[in-house]
C-alpha cells in the first residue's frame, strides 16, 4: 500500500479540492431530499397480498382513514351534536376526502306505516334543539348495537369521525388532507373538548413528521458524543475534527446521492446519518492512531506515512469493504426501505473509507506534527485514557492466553446459552408501537382504543360464484356467525360490521322496530332471499344504495366484513387470520372464497418478507465476509477465523432478543448485518497486526510466540479496536433518543454487539490461533515479499 501513501504525499491539495468539489455537488441536492412515510411500501409492490389490498380499496374504499375521536362530558347535547354536523360538512368539502362517517352521515333505519325510513342520526336540516331531541338520538343509537362503541362510546362521552380518503391515495395527498383536517378541528375546538387522531393516514403523516424531528435531534447528539470520545482518545484537535469532518462529508455524499437519484428517506434510512457517524469514523481513527503512533516513536513524516499505509492500509480497506458487504447484502431484501437502507449505508461506508485513505491523510500531511505527539515523544507517556486502554488490553489478553482452556470453556458456555436464547426469538410487528410511548400519536390511539372498538382494521372479503350471491340468507347468517365467533374468541376484537348488520336492522324496522326481529330472515323460509331483496329495494327508495359501498359491491357478488381490533400485534393477527380461515372452511359453501386483507393484516405480510430477508442477508453477509477476508489473508482458513467472533456475536444478539423478549421486526432485522459488517473490522485488524508481529519479530509458532504476538497486538491494534468499539457503540446508542422504537432497539443491540465482537476478536482469536496454529498466520502480507521488507514494529 506504499503507492497510496506516495500518491497522497504527491497530491494532497488536489485531493482536498476534488473532495470539496464532490461535496458541493451532492450538497446542492440535499434540500431536494424527500421522505417516504408510506407504511405500505414495506411490502414489495408486486406482492399478491399488497395487490389484493389495493384492489379491495378500489372496490370498498380506503382503509387508511383519519380517525378523530371527540371526547366531551356528554356527546348527546344539542350543541355537541350540532358541532358534529358542522364539522362533518366542512370535512366532506376537503379536497381528497371521499366520505366522512359520523353521527351526521351514518343513517338510521326505522320502520314506518309507509314502509322504511332512512335518515342521518343527526340531520343538518333538522338539528336537535332540545335535550329531548338529543336523547332521542341516544335511544336510536343504542337500538343498533353495531354502532355502540363504534360510532359513539357506550357511556356517551366520546364519538368518532372517520375520514375516508380517495382509494390508494399517495402520501403527499394524505398529508394535505391531514393538515387541513387539523386546521379545521383546531378552529372549531372549544373548552372542555379534546380531539384525538389515529388511523392509517394519521400514522403515515406523523411518521414523516417524527422522522424529520429525529434527524434534527439525533445528528447533533451523535456528533457531540463521537467528538467527546475522540477527544478522550487523541487529545488533539485533528484527532477530533478529522474523523468528524470525514463522516460529515460522507453523510453529505450519501444523502445528496439519494436526493440526486430521487430515492426517498424511509424509516430505516433516517438512521443512515447516525450510523455513518458511528461507523465511518472508525477508518479515520485507525489511520490517525497509527500515524500518530509512528510519529510518536521517532519516525519522520514521510517515513511515518509509508509505514502507516504499509501496516494498516490493506487492513483498513478490507475492513471497509467487508462492512460495505455486510450492509450491502440488504440490497437482496424484498422490502424496499430495507433495500434502500442497505445500498446507501454501503455507499456511505465506502465513501468514508475512501475519504479516510485520501482526504484524511492529505490533511495530516499538510499539517505540522501535532504538539501532543512531540510531548509524548519526549516523556514516553500517553494520556490517561490511552494508558488505561493499554493496561486493559494487556490484562484481558494475558488472562485469556494464560488460561486458554478456561477461555474456551467460557466461550462454549456462551455459545450454548446463546443458542438457547436465540431459540426464544419471535417475530412481531405493530405499526402504532413503532412510536415511543408518550408521543402524541400513542396517547391519542390509547384514548380511541379505550372508548371504541379499536383502530386496527381487518377486511374479510367474501366472494360468491355469481351476482347477488351476497343476498343469500345462509351467507348472511355465516357472516353474522363469523362476526360473533371472532368477537367471542378474541377479547381484543372490539367491533365487527358487515352487510348482515344492515339486513338485521332492516328486518327489525319492517317488523315494527321490535328488537327480537334484529335477525337475518329465516334461512329455512323459501321466500327469505326474496325478502332480503325487497328490504334492499325499500332502502334504495328512502336512502342511498351507495351507503353499502364499504360492505358490498354493486353486483352483490363480493362482500366485505370489517373487523376492528384493539391490539395490532402480528402475533395476535396471525391467530385471528387462522381462525377466520378455519371458520370459513368449515361453514361457507365451497364455491365461496374468503380472503383476509386490510391495514391490520398487511404487517403480517411484511413480517414474512422481513424474516425471509433476514435469513438470506445473514447467510449472504457471512459468505461475502468470508470470501473477502480469505482474499486478504490468502487463505480460506484465514477467512474462517474472522467470522468466528461474528457468528458468536450474531447468536448472542439473538439470545439477548430472546431473553429480553425483543421482537424481530423492521429495526432489529438490520442488527445482524451491522454486527457482521462492522464487527468483522475488529477481526481483520487484530489478525493483520498479529501476523505482522509474528513475521517482523520472527516469533516461533509456540505458545510463547503466540503470547508475545497477542500481547503486542493488544497494545497496538487492540487499543485502536477498543477506541473504535466504544465510538461505534456510543454512536449507535444515540438512537435510544429516537421517537421510533425499532431504531431504539437497533441502537441498543448494535452497541452490545460492538463489545462482544471486539472482545471476541482480542480474547478468543489468539487462543484459537495458539491451539490450531494455522499456516496463513506466517504467510507474507499482501504487498510485501518477505518479512525483511516490513518496517520494524514501533515497540
Short mmCIF file of N, CA, C and O in Angstrom, two decimals, residues 9 234-239 242 288 290-305 361 363-378:
data_model
loop_
_atom_site.label_atom_id
_atom_site.label_comp_id
_atom_site.label_asym_id
_atom_site.label_seq_id
_atom_site.Cartn_x
_atom_site.Cartn_y
_atom_site.Cartn_z
N UNK A 9 0.94 11.89 -0.66
CA UNK A 9 2.00 12.87 -0.39
C UNK A 9 2.30 13.71 -1.62
O UNK A 9 2.73 14.86 -1.50
N UNK A 234 -7.62 10.92 21.58
CA UNK A 234 -6.47 11.52 20.90
C UNK A 234 -5.91 12.77 21.60
O UNK A 234 -4.73 13.06 21.51
N UNK A 235 -6.78 13.53 22.23
CA UNK A 235 -6.38 14.79 22.88
C UNK A 235 -5.71 15.76 21.92
O UNK A 235 -4.87 16.56 22.31
N UNK A 236 -6.07 15.66 20.64
CA UNK A 236 -5.57 16.61 19.65
C UNK A 236 -6.75 17.11 18.83
O UNK A 236 -7.75 16.40 18.66
N UNK A 237 -6.61 18.32 18.30
CA UNK A 237 -7.69 18.91 17.52
C UNK A 237 -7.96 18.08 16.28
O UNK A 237 -9.11 17.81 15.93
N UNK A 238 -6.91 17.66 15.59
CA UNK A 238 -7.10 16.85 14.39
C UNK A 238 -7.71 15.49 14.71
O UNK A 238 -8.47 14.93 13.92
N UNK A 239 -7.35 14.97 15.85
CA UNK A 239 -7.89 13.69 16.26
C UNK A 239 -9.40 13.74 16.45
O UNK A 239 -10.09 12.72 16.33
N UNK A 242 -10.86 15.70 12.31
CA UNK A 242 -10.72 14.97 11.05
C UNK A 242 -11.71 13.81 10.91
O UNK A 242 -12.37 13.67 9.86
N UNK A 288 -5.43 7.72 11.73
CA UNK A 288 -4.84 8.77 12.59
C UNK A 288 -4.07 8.15 13.74
O UNK A 288 -2.95 8.58 14.06
N UNK A 290 -2.62 5.20 13.98
CA UNK A 290 -1.37 4.55 13.57
C UNK A 290 -0.34 5.58 13.13
O UNK A 290 0.85 5.44 13.42
N UNK A 291 -0.81 6.65 12.45
CA UNK A 291 0.11 7.70 12.02
C UNK A 291 0.74 8.37 13.24
O UNK A 291 1.97 8.57 13.30
N UNK A 292 -0.10 8.73 14.22
CA UNK A 292 0.43 9.35 15.43
C UNK A 292 1.38 8.40 16.17
O UNK A 292 2.40 8.82 16.71
N UNK A 293 1.03 7.12 16.15
CA UNK A 293 1.86 6.14 16.84
C UNK A 293 3.25 6.08 16.22
O UNK A 293 4.26 6.02 16.94
N UNK A 294 3.30 6.13 14.89
CA UNK A 294 4.60 6.09 14.21
C UNK A 294 5.42 7.36 14.49
O UNK A 294 6.62 7.30 14.74
N UNK A 295 4.73 8.50 14.43
CA UNK A 295 5.42 9.77 14.67
C UNK A 295 5.93 9.84 16.10
O UNK A 295 7.06 10.32 16.36
N UNK A 296 5.11 9.35 17.03
CA UNK A 296 5.48 9.42 18.44
C UNK A 296 6.69 8.56 18.76
O UNK A 296 7.32 8.74 19.79
N UNK A 297 7.00 7.63 17.87
CA UNK A 297 8.15 6.77 18.11
C UNK A 297 9.33 7.13 17.22
O UNK A 297 10.14 6.28 16.85
N UNK A 298 9.38 8.40 16.82
CA UNK A 298 10.58 8.92 16.21
C UNK A 298 10.66 8.92 14.71
O UNK A 298 11.65 9.39 14.14
N UNK A 299 9.67 8.44 14.00
CA UNK A 299 9.71 8.42 12.54
C UNK A 299 9.36 9.79 11.98
O UNK A 299 8.51 10.50 12.52
N UNK A 300 10.03 10.16 10.88
CA UNK A 300 9.70 11.41 10.21
C UNK A 300 8.37 11.31 9.50
O UNK A 300 7.80 10.23 9.36
N UNK A 301 7.90 12.45 8.99
CA UNK A 301 6.56 12.49 8.42
C UNK A 301 6.43 11.52 7.25
O UNK A 301 5.50 10.72 7.20
N UNK A 302 7.36 11.58 6.27
CA UNK A 302 7.24 10.72 5.09
C UNK A 302 7.36 9.25 5.46
O UNK A 302 6.59 8.41 5.00
N UNK A 303 8.34 8.94 6.32
CA UNK A 303 8.53 7.55 6.74
C UNK A 303 7.31 7.04 7.51
O UNK A 303 6.87 5.91 7.33
N UNK A 304 6.76 7.91 8.36
CA UNK A 304 5.58 7.54 9.14
C UNK A 304 4.40 7.25 8.23
O UNK A 304 3.63 6.30 8.45
N UNK A 305 4.27 8.08 7.19
CA UNK A 305 3.17 7.87 6.25
C UNK A 305 3.29 6.51 5.56
O UNK A 305 2.32 5.74 5.51
N UNK A 361 -5.50 11.55 5.23
CA UNK A 361 -4.03 11.60 5.13
C UNK A 361 -3.53 12.88 4.45
O UNK A 361 -2.46 13.40 4.82
N UNK A 363 -4.83 15.88 4.64
CA UNK A 363 -4.84 16.95 5.65
C UNK A 363 -3.72 16.73 6.65
O UNK A 363 -3.02 17.69 7.04
N UNK A 364 -3.53 15.49 7.09
CA UNK A 364 -2.46 15.19 8.04
C UNK A 364 -1.09 15.54 7.46
O UNK A 364 -0.21 16.06 8.16
N UNK A 365 -0.91 15.26 6.17
CA UNK A 365 0.38 15.51 5.54
C UNK A 365 0.70 17.01 5.47
O UNK A 365 1.87 17.41 5.59
N UNK A 366 -0.35 17.81 5.29
CA UNK A 366 -0.14 19.26 5.17
C UNK A 366 0.07 19.95 6.51
O UNK A 366 0.53 21.09 6.56
N UNK A 367 -0.29 19.29 7.59
CA UNK A 367 -0.17 19.93 8.91
C UNK A 367 1.22 19.72 9.49
O UNK A 367 1.98 18.84 9.05
N UNK A 368 1.53 20.51 10.50
CA UNK A 368 2.74 20.28 11.26
C UNK A 368 2.50 19.12 12.23
O UNK A 368 1.37 18.79 12.53
N UNK A 369 3.60 18.53 12.70
CA UNK A 369 3.43 17.44 13.65
C UNK A 369 2.68 17.94 14.88
O UNK A 369 3.00 19.01 15.40
N UNK A 370 1.68 17.22 15.33
CA UNK A 370 0.88 17.68 16.48
C UNK A 370 1.71 17.81 17.75
O UNK A 370 2.60 17.00 18.00
N UNK A 371 1.42 18.85 18.51
CA UNK A 371 2.16 19.11 19.74
C UNK A 371 2.08 17.93 20.69
O UNK A 371 3.04 17.59 21.35
N UNK A 372 0.88 17.34 20.77
CA UNK A 372 0.69 16.22 21.69
C UNK A 372 1.65 15.09 21.35
O UNK A 372 2.17 14.41 22.23
N UNK A 373 1.93 14.90 20.06
CA UNK A 373 2.83 13.82 19.64
C UNK A 373 4.26 14.10 20.08
O UNK A 373 4.97 13.23 20.53
N UNK A 374 4.69 15.40 19.97
CA UNK A 374 6.04 15.76 20.37
C UNK A 374 6.24 15.55 21.86
O UNK A 374 7.25 15.07 22.32
N UNK A 375 5.22 15.95 22.61
CA UNK A 375 5.29 15.80 24.07
C UNK A 375 5.39 14.33 24.43
O UNK A 375 6.17 13.93 25.28
N UNK A 376 4.61 13.55 23.78
CA UNK A 376 4.63 12.12 24.01
C UNK A 376 6.01 11.55 23.70
O UNK A 376 6.51 10.71 24.42
N UNK A 377 6.59 12.09 22.64
CA UNK A 377 7.90 11.61 22.20
C UNK A 377 8.94 11.88 23.27
O UNK A 377 9.86 11.11 23.48
N UNK A 378 8.76 13.00 24.00
CA UNK A 378 9.76 13.38 24.99
C UNK A 378 9.66 12.55 26.26
O UNK A 378 10.65 12.08 26.80
#
